[in-house]
């Protein structure tokens, strides 16, 4: 489910497509997978896709 963008529970917007944004590194997808795997079990995950 990881995508290029992630809004964390503490309000940090990460952008895996832009090296100047918080959370970017060469292992971005690993970061996102680890983050999602460590969320509390009661957390709802919502994925929104927008095409303009």
Coordinates of N, CA and C in Angstrom, one line a residue:
X1 N 0.8 -1.2 0.0 CA 0.0 0.0 0.0 C 0.8 1.3 0.0
X2 N 2.1 1.2 0.2 CA 2.9 2.5 0.3 C 2.8 3.2 -1.1
X3 N 2.7 4.5 -0.9 CA 2.7 5.4 -2.1 C 3.8 6.5 -1.9
X4 N 3.9 7.4 -2.8 CA 4.9 8.5 -2.6 C 4.6 9.5 -1.5
X5 N 3.4 9.5 -1.0 CA 3.0 10.5 0.0 C 2.4 9.8 1.2
X6 N 2.7 10.4 2.4 CA 2.1 9.8 3.6 C 2.0 10.9 4.6
X7 N 0.8 11.0 5.2 CA 0.5 11.9 6.3 C 0.5 11.1 7.6
X8 N 1.5 11.3 8.5 CA 1.6 10.5 9.7 C 0.6 10.9 10.7
X9 N 0.4 10.1 11.8 CA -0.6 10.4 12.8 C -0.2 11.7 13.6
X10 N 1.1 12.0 13.6 CA 1.4 13.3 14.3 C 1.5 14.5 13.3
X11 N 0.9 14.3 12.1 CA 0.7 15.5 11.2 C 1.9 15.8 10.3
X12 N 2.9 14.9 10.2 CA 4.0 15.1 9.3 C 3.7 14.6 7.9
X13 N 3.8 15.5 6.9 CA 3.6 15.1 5.5 C 4.9 14.7 4.9
X14 N 5.0 13.4 4.5 CA 6.2 12.9 3.9 C 6.0 12.8 2.4
X15 N 7.0 13.0 1.6 CA 6.9 13.0 0.2 C 8.1 12.2 -0.4
X16 N 7.9 11.0 -0.8 CA 9.0 10.2 -1.3 C 9.4 10.6 -2.7
X17 N 8.8 11.5 -3.3 CA 9.2 11.9 -4.7 C 10.0 13.2 -4.7
X18 N 10.2 13.8 -3.5 CA 10.9 15.1 -3.4 C 12.0 15.1 -2.3
X19 N 13.3 15.0 -2.6 CA 14.3 14.9 -1.6 C 14.3 16.1 -0.6
X20 N 13.7 17.2 -0.9 CA 13.7 18.3 0.0 C 12.6 18.2 1.1
X21 N 11.7 17.2 1.0 CA 10.6 17.1 1.9 C 11.0 16.2 3.1
X22 N 10.4 16.4 4.3 CA 10.7 15.5 5.4 C 10.3 14.0 5.1
X23 N 11.1 13.1 5.5 CA 10.9 11.7 5.3 C 11.5 11.1 4.1
X24 N 12.0 11.9 3.2 CA 12.6 11.4 2.0 C 14.0 10.7 2.3
X25 N 14.2 9.6 1.7 CA 15.5 9.0 1.7 C 15.5 7.9 0.6
X26 N 16.6 7.3 0.4 CA 16.6 6.2 -0.7 C 15.8 5.0 -0.3
X27 N 15.5 4.8 1.0 CA 14.7 3.7 1.5 C 13.3 4.1 1.9
X28 N 12.7 5.0 1.1 CA 11.4 5.6 1.4 C 10.3 4.5 1.6
X29 N 10.3 3.6 0.6 CA 9.2 2.6 0.7 C 9.4 1.7 2.0
X30 N 10.6 1.4 2.3 CA 10.9 0.7 3.6 C 10.4 1.5 4.8
X31 N 10.7 2.8 4.8 CA 10.2 3.7 5.9 C 8.7 3.6 6.0
X32 N 8.0 3.7 4.8 CA 6.5 3.7 4.8 C 6.0 2.4 5.3
X33 N 6.5 1.3 4.8 CA 6.1 -0.1 5.2 C 6.3 -0.3 6.7
X34 N 7.4 0.1 7.2 CA 7.7 0.0 8.7 C 6.7 0.8 9.5
X35 N 6.5 2.1 9.0 CA 5.6 3.0 9.7 C 4.2 2.3 9.8
X36 N 3.7 1.9 8.7 CA 2.3 1.3 8.6 C 2.3 0.0 9.5
X37 N 3.3 -0.8 9.4 CA 3.3 -2.0 10.2 C 3.3 -1.8 11.7
X38 N 3.8 -0.6 12.2 CA 3.9 -0.4 13.6 C 2.8 0.5 14.1
X39 N 1.8 0.8 13.3 CA 0.6 1.6 13.8 C -0.2 0.7 14.8
X40 N -0.9 1.3 15.7 CA -1.7 0.6 16.6 C -2.8 -0.2 15.8
X41 N -3.2 -1.4 16.3 CA -4.2 -2.2 15.6 C -5.5 -1.5 15.3
X42 N -5.9 -0.6 16.1 CA -7.2 0.1 16.0 C -7.1 1.3 15.0
X43 N -6.0 1.5 14.4 CA -5.8 2.6 13.4 C -6.5 2.3 12.1
X44 N -7.3 3.3 11.6 CA -7.8 3.2 10.3 C -6.9 3.8 9.3
X45 N -6.6 3.1 8.2 CA -5.7 3.6 7.1 C -6.6 4.0 5.9
X46 N -6.5 5.2 5.5 CA -7.3 5.7 4.3 C -6.3 6.1 3.2
X47 N -6.6 5.6 2.0 CA -5.8 6.0 0.9 C -6.7 6.7 -0.1
X48 N -6.3 7.9 -0.4 CA -7.1 8.8 -1.3 C -6.2 9.0 -2.6
X49 N -6.8 8.8 -3.7 CA -6.2 9.1 -5.0 C -7.0 10.1 -5.7
X50 N -6.3 11.1 -6.2 CA -6.9 12.2 -6.9 C -6.2 12.4 -8.3
X51 N -7.0 12.5 -9.3 CA -6.4 12.7 -10.6 C -7.1 14.0 -11.1
X52 N -6.2 15.0 -11.4 CA -6.8 16.3 -11.8 C -6.4 16.5 -13.3

